[in-house]
């Protein structure tokens, strides 16, 4: 029999330990942000890192009803009447184009630090691929990036990954002929890279906090809207298929 292995936690008759610390002792002593850091990184953060993670969690907890995750969550809640189904549907809409670009961006930063920003942007252009963590549906400058980088500087966390991310932003503007801002996913990717997180962890820093925002929307849908309230009226979509086909029988 091959045993499952984990270094994260253990639960026995004597209690539960998380990353070697007694869960009971952690309760009331560390913040939720510090707990997230402990779980994902395997060690407790410094005070500065804890504050940084807390700010990241706040920055992406909610954005607007018009995002794919919230639209999906509210639609699923409207149809199913279920909190968990609505929440799961919202999370499933998070990915490379919405909320999940941090993973690709952190990979780019961690694998290319030391190369010139121009070379990295040219390599993406040559493949006709978008650089993850840049551009936004609404913003030309993402205010959340500005705030998180300001805090990262104050907390002594801002360093070569953040600088590299900003150099890439400048090079992308040159190559595309228009500003494609370092968005919040990209900013978080740079900051967590500074704190030593593997790029694979990046999406967790969006999904964990956005779960709170999605939950609020699902609860609002379930308590303030009628069941099946989310549907499209015929004026809201366009049928582009054929009509009047004959079965020929
Ligand atoms: C966020 C995003 C989906 C917005 O897309 P959009 O509304 O089509 O963006 P815009 O209208 O401002 O710009 C479109 C043009 O800029 C280019 N562009 C946009 N983002 C780009 C990026 N990250 N890298 C390279 N080129 C990019 C597109 O190729 C497009 O050119 P085209 O019209 O010739 O195809 C897009 O910027 C993107 O895919 N970014 C990377 C993924 C990401 O970071 N997602 C998280 C968003 S918070």
PDB file of C-alpha atoms and ligand atoms in Angstrom:
ATOM      1  CA  UNK A   1       0.000   0.000   0.000  1.00  0.00           C
ATOM      2  CA  UNK A   2       1.369   3.434  -0.924  1.00  0.00           C
ATOM      3  CA  UNK A   3       0.739   5.859   1.920  1.00  0.00           C
ATOM      4  CA  UNK A   4      -0.540   9.392   1.247  1.00  0.00           C
ATOM      5  CA  UNK A   5       2.012  11.931   2.475  1.00  0.00           C
ATOM      6  CA  UNK A   6       1.594  15.499   3.696  1.00  0.00           C
ATOM      7  CA  UNK A   7       3.717  18.061   5.531  1.00  0.00           C
ATOM      8  CA  UNK A   8       0.774  20.419   6.075  1.00  0.00           C
ATOM      9  CA  UNK A   9      -1.125  19.154   9.075  1.00  0.00           C
ATOM     10  CA  UNK A  10      -1.842  16.228  11.350  1.00  0.00           C
ATOM     11  CA  UNK A  11      -4.788  15.463  13.552  1.00  0.00           C
ATOM     12  CA  UNK A  12      -4.594  12.994  16.443  1.00  0.00           C
ATOM     13  CA  UNK A  13      -6.414  12.386  19.730  1.00  0.00           C
ATOM     14  CA  UNK A  14      -4.152  15.056  21.229  1.00  0.00           C
ATOM     15  CA  UNK A  15      -5.179  17.763  18.771  1.00  0.00           C
ATOM     16  CA  UNK A  16      -4.353  19.210  15.368  1.00  0.00           C
ATOM     17  CA  UNK A  17      -1.027  20.638  14.293  1.00  0.00           C
ATOM     18  CA  UNK A  18      -0.599  22.865  11.243  1.00  0.00           C
ATOM     19  CA  UNK A  19       2.909  23.133   9.814  1.00  0.00           C
ATOM     20  CA  UNK A  20       4.122  21.921  13.216  1.00  0.00           C
ATOM     21  CA  UNK A  21       2.197  24.484  15.323  1.00  0.00           C
ATOM     22  CA  UNK A  22      -0.723  23.537  17.563  1.00  0.00           C
ATOM     23  CA  UNK A  23      -3.897  24.782  15.866  1.00  0.00           C
ATOM     24  CA  UNK A  24      -5.351  25.619  19.273  1.00  0.00           C
ATOM     25  CA  UNK A  25      -2.354  27.848  20.001  1.00  0.00           C
ATOM     26  CA  UNK A  26      -2.580  29.589  16.629  1.00  0.00           C
ATOM     27  CA  UNK A  27      -6.226  30.543  17.219  1.00  0.00           C
ATOM     28  CA  UNK A  28      -6.352  34.041  18.680  1.00  0.00           C
ATOM     29  CA  UNK A  29      -2.604  34.588  18.172  1.00  0.00           C
ATOM     30  CA  UNK A  30      -2.183  34.879  14.414  1.00  0.00           C
ATOM     31  CA  UNK A  31      -4.304  36.659  11.807  1.00  0.00           C
ATOM     32  CA  UNK A  32      -6.081  34.903   8.951  1.00  0.00           C
ATOM     33  CA  UNK A  33      -3.528  36.397   6.529  1.00  0.00           C
ATOM     34  CA  UNK A  34      -0.674  34.934   8.601  1.00  0.00           C
ATOM     35  CA  UNK A  35      -2.472  31.563   8.598  1.00  0.00           C
ATOM     36  CA  UNK A  36      -2.756  31.699   4.788  1.00  0.00           C
ATOM     37  CA  UNK A  37       0.988  32.460   4.584  1.00  0.00           C
ATOM     38  CA  UNK A  38       1.781  29.617   7.011  1.00  0.00           C
ATOM     39  CA  UNK A  39      -0.282  27.129   5.015  1.00  0.00           C
ATOM     40  CA  UNK A  40       1.046  28.126   1.593  1.00  0.00           C
ATOM     41  CA  UNK A  41       4.680  28.784   2.531  1.00  0.00           C
ATOM     42  CA  UNK A  42       5.221  26.309   5.370  1.00  0.00           C
ATOM     43  CA  UNK A  43       6.524  28.885   7.848  1.00  0.00           C
ATOM     44  CA  UNK A  44       5.204  31.910   9.710  1.00  0.00           C
ATOM     45  CA  UNK A  45       5.642  35.309   8.025  1.00  0.00           C
ATOM     46  CA  UNK A  46       7.549  38.237   9.444  1.00  0.00           C
ATOM     47  CA  UNK A  47       5.327  41.108  10.646  1.00  0.00           C
ATOM     48  CA  UNK A  48       5.958  42.891   7.311  1.00  0.00           C
ATOM     49  CA  UNK A  49       5.115  39.821   5.216  1.00  0.00           C
ATOM     50  CA  UNK A  50       1.958  39.252   7.268  1.00  0.00           C
ATOM     51  CA  UNK A  51       0.841  42.853   6.630  1.00  0.00           C
ATOM     52  CA  UNK A  52       1.639  42.484   2.923  1.00  0.00           C
ATOM     53  CA  UNK A  53      -0.402  39.282   2.576  1.00  0.00           C
ATOM     54  CA  UNK A  54      -3.273  40.869   4.509  1.00  0.00           C
ATOM     55  CA  UNK A  55      -3.260  43.799   2.056  1.00  0.00           C
ATOM     56  CA  UNK A  56      -3.195  41.440  -0.933  1.00  0.00           C
ATOM     57  CA  UNK A  57      -6.210  39.559   0.449  1.00  0.00           C
ATOM     58  CA  UNK A  58      -8.133  42.826   0.907  1.00  0.00           C
ATOM     59  CA  UNK A  59      -7.166  44.180  -2.533  1.00  0.00           C
ATOM     60  CA  UNK A  60      -8.791  41.369  -4.518  1.00  0.00           C
ATOM     61  CA  UNK A  61     -11.613  40.277  -2.219  1.00  0.00           C
ATOM     62  CA  UNK A  62     -14.167  42.061  -4.423  1.00  0.00           C
ATOM     63  CA  UNK A  63     -14.312  44.072  -7.643  1.00  0.00           C
ATOM     64  CA  UNK A  64     -17.695  44.249  -9.374  1.00  0.00           C
ATOM     65  CA  UNK A  65     -20.830  42.382 -10.375  1.00  0.00           C
ATOM     66  CA  UNK A  66     -19.756  42.535 -14.024  1.00  0.00           C
ATOM     67  CA  UNK A  67     -16.846  40.093 -13.754  1.00  0.00           C
ATOM     68  CA  UNK A  68     -17.018  36.507 -15.113  1.00  0.00           C
ATOM     69  CA  UNK A  69     -16.745  34.918 -11.654  1.00  0.00           C
ATOM     70  CA  UNK A  70     -19.581  36.945 -10.128  1.00  0.00           C
ATOM     71  CA  UNK A  71     -21.843  36.622 -13.177  1.00  0.00           C
ATOM     72  CA  UNK A  72     -21.280  32.835 -13.133  1.00  0.00           C
ATOM     73  CA  UNK A  73     -21.846  32.601  -9.375  1.00  0.00           C
ATOM     74  CA  UNK A  74     -25.072  34.606  -9.419  1.00  0.00           C
ATOM     75  CA  UNK A  75     -26.392  32.715 -12.436  1.00  0.00           C
ATOM     76  CA  UNK A  76     -25.655  29.341 -10.820  1.00  0.00           C
ATOM     77  CA  UNK A  77     -27.167  30.469  -7.505  1.00  0.00           C
ATOM     78  CA  UNK A  78     -30.227  31.765  -9.333  1.00  0.00           C
ATOM     79  CA  UNK A  79     -30.770  28.421 -11.034  1.00  0.00           C
ATOM     80  CA  UNK A  80     -29.758  26.064  -8.237  1.00  0.00           C
ATOM     81  CA  UNK A  81     -30.833  27.918  -5.087  1.00  0.00           C
ATOM     82  CA  UNK A  82     -27.616  26.594  -3.553  1.00  0.00           C
ATOM     83  CA  UNK A  83     -24.864  28.585  -1.835  1.00  0.00           C
ATOM     84  CA  UNK A  84     -22.176  25.995  -2.496  1.00  0.00           C
ATOM     85  CA  UNK A  85     -23.107  25.528  -6.172  1.00  0.00           C
ATOM     86  CA  UNK A  86     -23.094  29.297  -6.703  1.00  0.00           C
ATOM     87  CA  UNK A  87     -19.724  29.651  -4.986  1.00  0.00           C
ATOM     88  CA  UNK A  88     -18.193  26.755  -6.931  1.00  0.00           C
ATOM     89  CA  UNK A  89     -19.474  28.169 -10.240  1.00  0.00           C
ATOM     90  CA  UNK A  90     -17.879  31.537  -9.435  1.00  0.00           C
ATOM     91  CA  UNK A  91     -14.524  29.979  -8.651  1.00  0.00           C
ATOM     92  CA  UNK A  92     -14.659  27.924 -11.858  1.00  0.00           C
ATOM     93  CA  UNK A  93     -14.841  31.148 -13.915  1.00  0.00           C
ATOM     94  CA  UNK A  94     -11.466  32.293 -12.551  1.00  0.00           C
ATOM     95  CA  UNK A  95      -8.544  31.542 -14.834  1.00  0.00           C
ATOM     96  CA  UNK A  96      -5.952  32.807 -17.282  1.00  0.00           C
ATOM     97  CA  UNK A  97      -8.055  35.780 -18.450  1.00  0.00           C
ATOM     98  CA  UNK A  98      -9.749  36.756 -15.178  1.00  0.00           C
ATOM     99  CA  UNK A  99      -8.091  36.622 -11.787  1.00  0.00           C
ATOM    100  CA  UNK A 100      -5.673  33.830 -12.592  1.00  0.00           C
ATOM    101  CA  UNK A 101      -3.019  35.552 -14.677  1.00  0.00           C
ATOM    102  CA  UNK A 102      -0.779  35.820 -11.610  1.00  0.00           C
ATOM    103  CA  UNK A 103       0.421  32.254 -12.053  1.00  0.00           C
ATOM    104  CA  UNK A 104       1.676  32.841 -15.596  1.00  0.00           C
ATOM    105  CA  UNK A 105       3.109  36.226 -14.639  1.00  0.00           C
ATOM    106  CA  UNK A 106       5.001  34.865 -11.611  1.00  0.00           C
ATOM    107  CA  UNK A 107       6.390  32.094 -13.847  1.00  0.00           C
ATOM    108  CA  UNK A 108       7.607  34.679 -16.375  1.00  0.00           C
ATOM    109  CA  UNK A 109       9.198  36.782 -13.630  1.00  0.00           C
ATOM    110  CA  UNK A 110      10.831  33.851 -11.817  1.00  0.00           C
ATOM    111  CA  UNK A 111      12.135  32.168 -14.970  1.00  0.00           C
ATOM    112  CA  UNK A 112      13.398  35.328 -16.685  1.00  0.00           C
ATOM    113  CA  UNK A 113      14.820  37.543 -13.929  1.00  0.00           C
ATOM    114  CA  UNK A 114      18.228  38.607 -15.180  1.00  0.00           C
ATOM    115  CA  UNK A 115      17.192  38.718 -18.851  1.00  0.00           C
ATOM    116  CA  UNK A 116      16.300  42.032 -20.466  1.00  0.00           C
ATOM    117  CA  UNK A 117      12.634  43.042 -20.421  1.00  0.00           C
ATOM    118  CA  UNK A 118      12.844  43.727 -24.164  1.00  0.00           C
ATOM    119  CA  UNK A 119      13.871  40.117 -24.891  1.00  0.00           C
ATOM    120  CA  UNK A 120      11.028  38.709 -22.797  1.00  0.00           C
ATOM    121  CA  UNK A 121       8.396  40.905 -24.491  1.00  0.00           C
ATOM    122  CA  UNK A 122       9.820  40.106 -27.960  1.00  0.00           C
ATOM    123  CA  UNK A 123       9.655  36.370 -27.215  1.00  0.00           C
ATOM    124  CA  UNK A 124       5.949  36.662 -26.315  1.00  0.00           C
ATOM    125  CA  UNK A 125       5.202  38.832 -29.376  1.00  0.00           C
ATOM    126  CA  UNK A 126       6.977  36.321 -31.632  1.00  0.00           C
ATOM    127  CA  UNK A 127       4.713  33.556 -30.280  1.00  0.00           C
ATOM    128  CA  UNK A 128       1.701  35.935 -30.661  1.00  0.00           C
ATOM    129  CA  UNK A 129       0.905  35.320 -26.993  1.00  0.00           C
ATOM    130  CA  UNK A 130      -0.317  37.830 -24.421  1.00  0.00           C
ATOM    131  CA  UNK A 131       1.962  38.611 -21.516  1.00  0.00           C
ATOM    132  CA  UNK A 132       0.078  37.431 -18.389  1.00  0.00           C
ATOM    133  CA  UNK A 133      -0.515  40.089 -15.733  1.00  0.00           C
ATOM    134  CA  UNK A 134      -0.731  43.016 -18.180  1.00  0.00           C
ATOM    135  CA  UNK A 135      -3.789  44.815 -19.563  1.00  0.00           C
ATOM    136  CA  UNK A 136      -7.236  45.301 -18.086  1.00  0.00           C
ATOM    137  CA  UNK A 137     -10.815  45.487 -19.371  1.00  0.00           C
ATOM    138  CA  UNK A 138     -11.404  48.802 -17.565  1.00  0.00           C
ATOM    139  CA  UNK A 139      -8.170  50.307 -16.252  1.00  0.00           C
ATOM    140  CA  UNK A 140      -5.314  51.910 -18.139  1.00  0.00           C
ATOM    141  CA  UNK A 141      -3.608  52.118 -14.733  1.00  0.00           C
ATOM    142  CA  UNK A 142      -4.698  49.593 -12.107  1.00  0.00           C
ATOM    143  CA  UNK A 143      -5.050  51.519  -8.811  1.00  0.00           C
ATOM    144  CA  UNK A 144      -4.649  48.283  -6.823  1.00  0.00           C
ATOM    145  CA  UNK A 145      -1.181  47.758  -8.325  1.00  0.00           C
ATOM    146  CA  UNK A 146      -0.170  51.274  -7.332  1.00  0.00           C
ATOM    147  CA  UNK A 147      -1.381  50.769  -3.731  1.00  0.00           C
ATOM    148  CA  UNK A 148       0.168  47.312  -3.292  1.00  0.00           C
ATOM    149  CA  UNK A 149       3.544  48.451  -4.687  1.00  0.00           C
ATOM    150  CA  UNK A 150       3.486  51.514  -2.397  1.00  0.00           C
ATOM    151  CA  UNK A 151       2.903  49.211   0.587  1.00  0.00           C
ATOM    152  CA  UNK A 152       5.563  46.765  -0.619  1.00  0.00           C
ATOM    153  CA  UNK A 153       8.056  49.652  -0.644  1.00  0.00           C
ATOM    154  CA  UNK A 154       7.040  50.803   2.855  1.00  0.00           C
ATOM    155  CA  UNK A 155       7.356  47.230   4.173  1.00  0.00           C
ATOM    156  CA  UNK A 156      10.779  46.645   2.560  1.00  0.00           C
ATOM    157  CA  UNK A 157       9.428  43.892   0.288  1.00  0.00           C
ATOM    158  CA  UNK A 158       9.666  45.714  -3.072  1.00  0.00           C
ATOM    159  CA  UNK A 159      12.731  44.476  -4.948  1.00  0.00           C
ATOM    160  CA  UNK A 160      14.062  43.053  -8.200  1.00  0.00           C
ATOM    161  CA  UNK A 161      10.882  41.149  -9.176  1.00  0.00           C
ATOM    162  CA  UNK A 162       8.707  44.272  -8.777  1.00  0.00           C
ATOM    163  CA  UNK A 163      11.223  46.347 -10.736  1.00  0.00           C
ATOM    164  CA  UNK A 164      11.362  43.692 -13.468  1.00  0.00           C
ATOM    165  CA  UNK A 165       7.531  43.657 -13.672  1.00  0.00           C
ATOM    166  CA  UNK A 166       7.548  47.444 -14.204  1.00  0.00           C
ATOM    167  CA  UNK A 167      10.302  47.186 -16.848  1.00  0.00           C
ATOM    168  CA  UNK A 168       8.151  44.629 -18.700  1.00  0.00           C
ATOM    169  CA  UNK A 169       5.217  47.071 -18.556  1.00  0.00           C
ATOM    170  CA  UNK A 170       7.352  49.762 -20.247  1.00  0.00           C
ATOM    171  CA  UNK A 171       8.607  47.365 -22.924  1.00  0.00           C
ATOM    172  CA  UNK A 172       5.084  46.072 -23.604  1.00  0.00           C
ATOM    173  CA  UNK A 173       3.877  49.637 -24.139  1.00  0.00           C
ATOM    174  CA  UNK A 174       6.711  50.205 -26.637  1.00  0.00           C
ATOM    175  CA  UNK A 175       5.978  46.997 -28.502  1.00  0.00           C
ATOM    176  CA  UNK A 176       2.144  47.317 -28.543  1.00  0.00           C
ATOM    177  CA  UNK A 177       2.063  51.097 -29.082  1.00  0.00           C
ATOM    178  CA  UNK A 178      -0.344  51.510 -26.160  1.00  0.00           C
ATOM    179  CA  UNK A 179      -0.295  51.244 -22.385  1.00  0.00           C
ATOM    180  CA  UNK A 180      -1.166  47.782 -21.080  1.00  0.00           C
ATOM    181  CA  UNK A 181      -0.931  48.269 -17.332  1.00  0.00           C
ATOM    182  CA  UNK A 182       0.580  45.865 -14.849  1.00  0.00           C
ATOM    183  CA  UNK A 183      -2.719  44.650 -13.408  1.00  0.00           C
ATOM    184  CA  UNK A 184      -3.397  43.459  -9.864  1.00  0.00           C
ATOM    185  CA  UNK A 185      -2.708  39.809 -10.789  1.00  0.00           C
ATOM    186  CA  UNK A 186       0.705  40.866 -12.104  1.00  0.00           C
ATOM    187  CA  UNK A 187       1.432  43.033  -9.064  1.00  0.00           C
ATOM    188  CA  UNK A 188       0.588  40.158  -6.708  1.00  0.00           C
ATOM    189  CA  UNK A 189       2.759  37.838  -8.829  1.00  0.00           C
ATOM    190  CA  UNK A 190       5.742  40.178  -8.382  1.00  0.00           C
ATOM    191  CA  UNK A 191       5.174  40.669  -4.651  1.00  0.00           C
ATOM    192  CA  UNK A 192       4.755  36.985  -3.820  1.00  0.00           C
ATOM    193  CA  UNK A 193       7.892  36.272  -5.870  1.00  0.00           C
ATOM    194  CA  UNK A 194       9.733  38.756  -3.616  1.00  0.00           C
ATOM    195  CA  UNK A 195       8.463  36.772  -0.606  1.00  0.00           C
ATOM    196  CA  UNK A 196       9.838  33.515  -2.013  1.00  0.00           C
ATOM    197  CA  UNK A 197       6.605  31.832  -3.128  1.00  0.00           C
ATOM    198  CA  UNK A 198       6.734  29.396  -6.045  1.00  0.00           C
ATOM    199  CA  UNK A 199       4.829  30.702  -9.116  1.00  0.00           C
ATOM    200  CA  UNK A 200       2.390  27.783  -8.785  1.00  0.00           C
ATOM    201  CA  UNK A 201       0.974  29.405  -5.620  1.00  0.00           C
ATOM    202  CA  UNK A 202      -0.103  32.661  -7.300  1.00  0.00           C
ATOM    203  CA  UNK A 203      -3.717  31.786  -8.150  1.00  0.00           C
ATOM    204  CA  UNK A 204      -4.368  30.960  -4.478  1.00  0.00           C
ATOM    205  CA  UNK A 205      -3.744  34.636  -3.654  1.00  0.00           C
ATOM    206  CA  UNK A 206      -6.712  35.550  -5.851  1.00  0.00           C
ATOM    207  CA  UNK A 207      -9.067  32.623  -5.287  1.00  0.00           C
ATOM    208  CA  UNK A 208      -8.835  32.629  -1.476  1.00  0.00           C
ATOM    209  CA  UNK A 209      -9.852  36.294  -1.024  1.00  0.00           C
ATOM    210  CA  UNK A 210     -12.315  36.404  -3.949  1.00  0.00           C
ATOM    211  CA  UNK A 211     -14.201  33.543  -2.281  1.00  0.00           C
ATOM    212  CA  UNK A 212     -15.396  36.162   0.218  1.00  0.00           C
ATOM    213  CA  UNK A 213     -16.667  38.492  -2.519  1.00  0.00           C
ATOM    214  CA  UNK A 214     -18.339  35.651  -4.425  1.00  0.00           C
ATOM    215  CA  UNK A 215     -19.983  34.484  -1.175  1.00  0.00           C
ATOM    216  CA  UNK A 216     -21.474  37.941  -0.601  1.00  0.00           C
ATOM    217  CA  UNK A 217     -22.908  38.001  -4.132  1.00  0.00           C
ATOM    218  CA  UNK A 218     -24.338  34.477  -3.868  1.00  0.00           C
ATOM    219  CA  UNK A 219     -25.992  35.316  -0.543  1.00  0.00           C
ATOM    220  CA  UNK A 220     -27.401  38.563  -2.012  1.00  0.00           C
ATOM    221  CA  UNK A 221     -28.774  36.619  -4.971  1.00  0.00           C
ATOM    222  CA  UNK A 222     -30.341  33.946  -2.735  1.00  0.00           C
ATOM    223  CA  UNK A 223     -31.864  36.375  -0.244  1.00  0.00           C
ATOM    224  CA  UNK A 224     -32.806  39.428  -2.322  1.00  0.00           C
ATOM    225  CA  UNK A 225     -33.666  38.066  -5.766  1.00  0.00           C
ATOM    226  CA  UNK A 226     -36.372  35.670  -6.908  1.00  0.00           C
ATOM    227  CA  UNK A 227     -35.325  32.151  -7.980  1.00  0.00           C
ATOM    228  CA  UNK A 228     -34.464  32.067 -11.720  1.00  0.00           C
ATOM    229  CA  UNK A 229     -34.047  35.857 -11.754  1.00  0.00           C
ATOM    230  CA  UNK A 230     -30.918  35.561 -13.884  1.00  0.00           C
ATOM    231  CA  UNK A 231     -31.892  34.931 -17.476  1.00  0.00           C
ATOM    232  CA  UNK A 232     -31.411  36.813 -20.719  1.00  0.00           C
ATOM    233  CA  UNK A 233     -34.350  38.583 -22.357  1.00  0.00           C
ATOM    234  CA  UNK A 234     -34.472  38.171 -26.142  1.00  0.00           C
ATOM    235  CA  UNK A 235     -33.352  41.812 -26.496  1.00  0.00           C
ATOM    236  CA  UNK A 236     -30.137  40.923 -24.637  1.00  0.00           C
ATOM    237  CA  UNK A 237     -28.832  38.296 -27.049  1.00  0.00           C
ATOM    238  CA  UNK A 238     -28.683  37.776 -30.783  1.00  0.00           C
ATOM    239  CA  UNK A 239     -29.521  34.530 -32.545  1.00  0.00           C
ATOM    240  CA  UNK A 240     -27.026  34.083 -35.394  1.00  0.00           C
ATOM    241  CA  UNK A 241     -28.034  30.583 -36.531  1.00  0.00           C
ATOM    242  CA  UNK A 242     -30.277  29.492 -39.370  1.00  0.00           C
ATOM    243  CA  UNK A 243     -34.091  29.412 -39.357  1.00  0.00           C
ATOM    244  CA  UNK A 244     -36.790  27.681 -41.339  1.00  0.00           C
ATOM    245  CA  UNK A 245     -34.892  24.464 -42.115  1.00  0.00           C
ATOM    246  CA  UNK A 246     -36.969  21.714 -43.645  1.00  0.00           C
ATOM    247  CA  UNK A 247     -36.787  18.107 -42.426  1.00  0.00           C
ATOM    248  CA  UNK A 248     -37.569  16.975 -45.969  1.00  0.00           C
ATOM    249  CA  UNK A 249     -39.866  14.133 -44.830  1.00  0.00           C
TER     250      UNK A 249
HETATM  251  C1  LIG B   1      -7.259  41.663 -19.546  1.00  0.00           C
HETATM  252  C2  LIG B   1      -7.422  41.452 -21.022  1.00  0.00           C
HETATM  253  C3  LIG B   1      -8.275  40.185 -21.246  1.00  0.00           C
HETATM  254  C4  LIG B   1      -8.147  42.643 -21.613  1.00  0.00           C
HETATM  255  O1  LIG B   1      -8.266  42.357 -22.978  1.00  0.00           O
HETATM  256  P1  LIG B   1      -8.856  43.395 -24.050  1.00  0.00           P
HETATM  257  O2  LIG B   1     -10.058  44.042 -23.492  1.00  0.00           O
HETATM  258  O3  LIG B   1      -8.998  42.670 -25.328  1.00  0.00           O
HETATM  259  O4  LIG B   1      -7.680  44.428 -24.104  1.00  0.00           O
HETATM  260  P2  LIG B   1      -7.559  45.744 -24.957  1.00  0.00           P
HETATM  261  O5  LIG B   1      -8.808  45.984 -25.797  1.00  0.00           O
HETATM  262  O6  LIG B   1      -7.112  46.802 -24.008  1.00  0.00           O
HETATM  263  O7  LIG B   1      -6.334  45.425 -25.885  1.00  0.00           O
HETATM  264  C5  LIG B   1      -6.469  44.567 -26.900  1.00  0.00           C
HETATM  265  C6  LIG B   1      -5.172  44.554 -27.694  1.00  0.00           C
HETATM  266  O8  LIG B   1      -4.011  44.658 -26.870  1.00  0.00           O
HETATM  267  C7  LIG B   1      -3.265  43.436 -26.881  1.00  0.00           C
HETATM  268  N1  LIG B   1      -3.045  42.986 -25.524  1.00  0.00           N
HETATM  269  C8  LIG B   1      -3.894  43.093 -24.472  1.00  0.00           C
HETATM  270  N2  LIG B   1      -3.324  42.556 -23.391  1.00  0.00           N
HETATM  271  C9  LIG B   1      -2.096  42.126 -23.766  1.00  0.00           C
HETATM  272  C10 LIG B   1      -1.059  41.481 -23.086  1.00  0.00           C
HETATM  273  N3  LIG B   1      -1.189  41.149 -21.798  1.00  0.00           N
HETATM  274  N4  LIG B   1       0.047  41.169 -23.778  1.00  0.00           N
HETATM  275  C11 LIG B   1       0.167  41.478 -25.072  1.00  0.00           C
HETATM  276  N5  LIG B   1      -0.786  42.089 -25.759  1.00  0.00           N
HETATM  277  C12 LIG B   1      -1.918  42.405 -25.122  1.00  0.00           C
HETATM  278  C13 LIG B   1      -4.171  42.409 -27.558  1.00  0.00           C
HETATM  279  O9  LIG B   1      -3.429  41.515 -28.309  1.00  0.00           O
HETATM  280  C14 LIG B   1      -5.092  43.233 -28.381  1.00  0.00           C
HETATM  281  O10 LIG B   1      -4.589  43.421 -29.636  1.00  0.00           O
HETATM  282  P3  LIG B   1      -5.526  43.079 -30.853  1.00  0.00           P
HETATM  283  O11 LIG B   1      -6.752  43.934 -30.705  1.00  0.00           O
HETATM  284  O12 LIG B   1      -4.671  43.401 -32.039  1.00  0.00           O
HETATM  285  O13 LIG B   1      -5.835  41.609 -30.715  1.00  0.00           O
HETATM  286  C15 LIG B   1      -6.046  41.335 -21.716  1.00  0.00           C
HETATM  287  O14 LIG B   1      -5.301  42.501 -21.480  1.00  0.00           O
HETATM  288  C16 LIG B   1      -5.284  40.101 -21.359  1.00  0.00           C
HETATM  289  O15 LIG B   1      -5.530  39.026 -21.911  1.00  0.00           O
HETATM  290  N6  LIG B   1      -4.281  40.242 -20.424  1.00  0.00           N
HETATM  291  C17 LIG B   1      -3.474  39.124 -20.024  1.00  0.00           C
HETATM  292  C18 LIG B   1      -4.232  38.272 -19.041  1.00  0.00           C
HETATM  293  C19 LIG B   1      -4.424  38.983 -17.724  1.00  0.00           C
HETATM  294  O16 LIG B   1      -3.519  39.584 -17.184  1.00  0.00           O
HETATM  295  N7  LIG B   1      -5.648  38.859 -17.195  1.00  0.00           N
HETATM  296  C20 LIG B   1      -5.993  39.419 -15.885  1.00  0.00           C
HETATM  297  C21 LIG B   1      -6.828  40.638 -16.030  1.00  0.00           C
HETATM  298  S1  LIG B   1      -7.081  41.432 -14.455  1.00  0.00           S
END
